[in-house]
Amino acid sequence: MPLAQMPFAERRYFVSFVGSATNKARHKMKTTAEEWSNRTQKDVLVSMKHMSDWKEVLQKSAMALVPRGFGRSSFRTGETLQMGRVPLYLWDDAPW
């Protein structure tokens, strides 16, 4: 069942990520996002714990951090686009 659309101005998080801590780049992403949040006073949620309500978090977000997984891509890119959010794709291994 699709989640209801939420007007941009009503979204709680400017950017979010819910997923596992599979590599050190994700830990750096979390630290960087939290530091940015403190400087800009924008709400950010980056959780490396299992959260069953990840769809609701994404619904309440304007954008989603989409770090690469074990390969070059991330399935979160598709999920984020399907939910009408802006994916911010992150990688750390080599320049494109």
JSON list of C-alpha atoms in Angstrom, two decimals:
[
{"chain": "A", "resi": 1, "resn": "MET", "atom": "CA", "xyz": [0.00, 0.00, 0.00]},
{"chain": "A", "resi": 2, "resn": "PRO", "atom": "CA", "xyz": [1.53, 3.34, -1.02]},
{"chain": "A", "resi": 3, "resn": "LEU", "atom": "CA", "xyz": [2.00, 5.97, 1.62]},
{"chain": "A", "resi": 4, "resn": "ALA", "atom": "CA", "xyz": [0.10, 9.24, 1.28]},
{"chain": "A", "resi": 5, "resn": "GLN", "atom": "CA", "xyz": [2.01, 12.17, -0.18]},
{"chain": "A", "resi": 6, "resn": "MET", "atom": "CA", "xyz": [3.11, 14.82, 2.27]},
{"chain": "A", "resi": 7, "resn": "PRO", "atom": "CA", "xyz": [3.58, 18.47, 1.28]},
{"chain": "A", "resi": 8, "resn": "PHE", "atom": "CA", "xyz": [7.23, 19.50, 1.19]},
{"chain": "A", "resi": 9, "resn": "ALA", "atom": "CA", "xyz": [6.84, 22.12, 3.91]},
{"chain": "A", "resi": 10, "resn": "GLU", "atom": "CA", "xyz": [5.38, 19.52, 6.32]},
{"chain": "A", "resi": 11, "resn": "ARG", "atom": "CA", "xyz": [8.24, 17.04, 6.05]},
{"chain": "A", "resi": 12, "resn": "ARG", "atom": "CA", "xyz": [10.11, 16.77, 9.32]},
{"chain": "A", "resi": 13, "resn": "TYR", "atom": "CA", "xyz": [13.55, 15.76, 8.02]},
{"chain": "A", "resi": 14, "resn": "PHE", "atom": "CA", "xyz": [15.55, 17.66, 5.46]},
{"chain": "A", "resi": 15, "resn": "VAL", "atom": "CA", "xyz": [17.54, 14.47, 4.82]},
{"chain": "A", "resi": 16, "resn": "SER", "atom": "CA", "xyz": [17.49, 10.96, 6.27]},
{"chain": "A", "resi": 17, "resn": "PHE", "atom": "CA", "xyz": [19.05, 7.51, 6.10]},
{"chain": "A", "resi": 18, "resn": "VAL", "atom": "CA", "xyz": [17.98, 4.29, 7.80]},
{"chain": "A", "resi": 19, "resn": "GLY", "atom": "CA", "xyz": [20.21, 1.31, 7.15]},
{"chain": "A", "resi": 20, "resn": "SER", "atom": "CA", "xyz": [23.09, -0.80, 8.30]},
{"chain": "A", "resi": 21, "resn": "ALA", "atom": "CA", "xyz": [26.63, 0.25, 9.10]},
{"chain": "A", "resi": 22, "resn": "THR", "atom": "CA", "xyz": [28.27, -1.96, 6.50]},
{"chain": "A", "resi": 23, "resn": "ASN", "atom": "CA", "xyz": [31.38, 0.17, 5.98]},
{"chain": "A", "resi": 24, "resn": "LYS", "atom": "CA", "xyz": [33.31, 3.09, 7.44]},
{"chain": "A", "resi": 25, "resn": "ALA", "atom": "CA", "xyz": [31.96, 5.45, 4.78]},
{"chain": "A", "resi": 26, "resn": "ARG", "atom": "CA", "xyz": [28.49, 5.13, 6.33]},
{"chain": "A", "resi": 27, "resn": "HIS", "atom": "CA", "xyz": [29.86, 6.11, 9.73]},
{"chain": "A", "resi": 28, "resn": "LYS", "atom": "CA", "xyz": [31.54, 9.15, 8.15]},
{"chain": "A", "resi": 29, "resn": "MET", "atom": "CA", "xyz": [28.24, 9.96, 6.39]},
{"chain": "A", "resi": 30, "resn": "LYS", "atom": "CA", "xyz": [26.44, 9.91, 9.75]},
{"chain": "A", "resi": 31, "resn": "THR", "atom": "CA", "xyz": [29.02, 12.16, 11.42]},
{"chain": "A", "resi": 32, "resn": "THR", "atom": "CA", "xyz": [29.06, 14.60, 8.50]},
{"chain": "A", "resi": 33, "resn": "ALA", "atom": "CA", "xyz": [25.25, 14.77, 8.31]},
{"chain": "A", "resi": 34, "resn": "GLU", "atom": "CA", "xyz": [24.95, 15.42, 12.05]},
{"chain": "A", "resi": 35, "resn": "GLU", "atom": "CA", "xyz": [27.63, 18.15, 11.94]},
{"chain": "A", "resi": 36, "resn": "TRP", "atom": "CA", "xyz": [25.84, 19.76, 8.97]},
{"chain": "A", "resi": 37, "resn": "SER", "atom": "CA", "xyz": [22.56, 19.60, 10.89]},
{"chain": "A", "resi": 38, "resn": "ASN", "atom": "CA", "xyz": [24.12, 21.40, 13.85]},
{"chain": "A", "resi": 39, "resn": "ARG", "atom": "CA", "xyz": [25.48, 24.16, 11.61]},
{"chain": "A", "resi": 40, "resn": "THR", "atom": "CA", "xyz": [22.31, 24.69, 9.56]},
{"chain": "A", "resi": 41, "resn": "GLN", "atom": "CA", "xyz": [19.64, 23.88, 12.15]},
{"chain": "A", "resi": 42, "resn": "LYS", "atom": "CA", "xyz": [17.99, 21.50, 9.65]},
{"chain": "A", "resi": 43, "resn": "ASP", "atom": "CA", "xyz": [16.54, 18.23, 10.97]},
{"chain": "A", "resi": 44, "resn": "VAL", "atom": "CA", "xyz": [18.51, 15.16, 9.93]},
{"chain": "A", "resi": 45, "resn": "LEU", "atom": "CA", "xyz": [17.95, 11.53, 10.88]},
{"chain": "A", "resi": 46, "resn": "VAL", "atom": "CA", "xyz": [20.73, 9.02, 10.23]},
{"chain": "A", "resi": 47, "resn": "SER", "atom": "CA", "xyz": [20.15, 5.69, 11.96]},
{"chain": "A", "resi": 48, "resn": "MET", "atom": "CA", "xyz": [22.37, 2.64, 11.71]},
{"chain": "A", "resi": 49, "resn": "LYS", "atom": "CA", "xyz": [19.91, 0.57, 13.73]},
{"chain": "A", "resi": 50, "resn": "HIS", "atom": "CA", "xyz": [17.10, -1.59, 12.42]},
{"chain": "A", "resi": 51, "resn": "MET", "atom": "CA", "xyz": [13.96, 0.49, 12.15]},
{"chain": "A", "resi": 52, "resn": "SER", "atom": "CA", "xyz": [10.78, -1.13, 10.88]},
{"chain": "A", "resi": 53, "resn": "ASP", "atom": "CA", "xyz": [9.29, 2.28, 10.09]},
{"chain": "A", "resi": 54, "resn": "TRP", "atom": "CA", "xyz": [11.93, 3.27, 7.50]},
{"chain": "A", "resi": 55, "resn": "LYS", "atom": "CA", "xyz": [9.18, 3.99, 4.94]},
{"chain": "A", "resi": 56, "resn": "GLU", "atom": "CA", "xyz": [7.56, 6.47, 7.30]},
{"chain": "A", "resi": 57, "resn": "VAL", "atom": "CA", "xyz": [10.92, 8.14, 7.95]},
{"chain": "A", "resi": 58, "resn": "LEU", "atom": "CA", "xyz": [11.46, 8.42, 4.19]},
{"chain": "A", "resi": 59, "resn": "GLN", "atom": "CA", "xyz": [7.96, 9.80, 3.75]},
{"chain": "A", "resi": 60, "resn": "LYS", "atom": "CA", "xyz": [8.76, 12.54, 6.28]},
{"chain": "A", "resi": 61, "resn": "SER", "atom": "CA", "xyz": [12.01, 13.45, 4.47]},
{"chain": "A", "resi": 62, "resn": "ALA", "atom": "CA", "xyz": [12.71, 15.84, 1.63]},
{"chain": "A", "resi": 63, "resn": "MET", "atom": "CA", "xyz": [15.81, 13.91, 0.54]},
{"chain": "A", "resi": 64, "resn": "ALA", "atom": "CA", "xyz": [17.45, 10.61, 1.35]},
{"chain": "A", "resi": 65, "resn": "LEU", "atom": "CA", "xyz": [21.11, 9.74, 1.72]},
{"chain": "A", "resi": 66, "resn": "VAL", "atom": "CA", "xyz": [21.77, 6.80, -0.58]},
{"chain": "A", "resi": 67, "resn": "PRO", "atom": "CA", "xyz": [25.23, 5.39, 0.15]},
{"chain": "A", "resi": 68, "resn": "ARG", "atom": "CA", "xyz": [26.55, 2.65, -2.08]},
{"chain": "A", "resi": 69, "resn": "GLY", "atom": "CA", "xyz": [26.14, -0.87, -0.81]},
{"chain": "A", "resi": 70, "resn": "PHE", "atom": "CA", "xyz": [28.49, -3.78, -1.35]},
{"chain": "A", "resi": 71, "resn": "GLY", "atom": "CA", "xyz": [28.55, -3.03, -5.08]},
{"chain": "A", "resi": 72, "resn": "ARG", "atom": "CA", "xyz": [28.59, 0.18, -7.09]},
{"chain": "A", "resi": 73, "resn": "SER", "atom": "CA", "xyz": [24.86, 0.77, -6.81]},
{"chain": "A", "resi": 74, "resn": "SER", "atom": "CA", "xyz": [22.25, 1.02, -4.09]},
{"chain": "A", "resi": 75, "resn": "PHE", "atom": "CA", "xyz": [18.72, -0.39, -4.13]},
{"chain": "A", "resi": 76, "resn": "ARG", "atom": "CA", "xyz": [17.73, 2.64, -2.04]},
{"chain": "A", "resi": 77, "resn": "THR", "atom": "CA", "xyz": [17.98, 4.79, -5.16]},
{"chain": "A", "resi": 78, "resn": "GLY", "atom": "CA", "xyz": [14.92, 3.09, -6.62]},
{"chain": "A", "resi": 79, "resn": "GLU", "atom": "CA", "xyz": [13.04, 3.07, -3.33]},
{"chain": "A", "resi": 80, "resn": "THR", "atom": "CA", "xyz": [13.71, 6.77, -2.86]},
{"chain": "A", "resi": 81, "resn": "LEU", "atom": "CA", "xyz": [12.55, 7.67, -6.36]},
{"chain": "A", "resi": 82, "resn": "GLN", "atom": "CA", "xyz": [9.43, 5.49, -6.00]},
{"chain": "A", "resi": 83, "resn": "MET", "atom": "CA", "xyz": [8.53, 7.47, -2.90]},
{"chain": "A", "resi": 84, "resn": "GLY", "atom": "CA", "xyz": [9.00, 10.78, -4.72]},
{"chain": "A", "resi": 85, "resn": "ARG", "atom": "CA", "xyz": [12.07, 11.84, -2.78]},
{"chain": "A", "resi": 86, "resn": "VAL", "atom": "CA", "xyz": [15.44, 13.11, -3.97]},
{"chain": "A", "resi": 87, "resn": "PRO", "atom": "CA", "xyz": [18.23, 10.50, -3.63]},
{"chain": "A", "resi": 88, "resn": "LEU", "atom": "CA", "xyz": [21.67, 11.83, -2.68]},
{"chain": "A", "resi": 89, "resn": "TYR", "atom": "CA", "xyz": [23.98, 9.07, -3.91]},
{"chain": "A", "resi": 90, "resn": "LEU", "atom": "CA", "xyz": [27.24, 8.70, -1.96]},
{"chain": "A", "resi": 91, "resn": "TRP", "atom": "CA", "xyz": [30.38, 6.71, -2.70]},
{"chain": "A", "resi": 92, "resn": "ASP", "atom": "CA", "xyz": [33.93, 6.81, -1.44]},
{"chain": "A", "resi": 93, "resn": "ASP", "atom": "CA", "xyz": [36.04, 4.39, -3.43]},
{"chain": "A", "resi": 94, "resn": "ALA", "atom": "CA", "xyz": [36.93, 6.16, -6.70]},
{"chain": "A", "resi": 95, "resn": "PRO", "atom": "CA", "xyz": [36.05, 9.27, -8.68]},
{"chain": "A", "resi": 96, "resn": "TRP", "atom": "CA", "xyz": [33.61, 8.79, -11.55]}
]
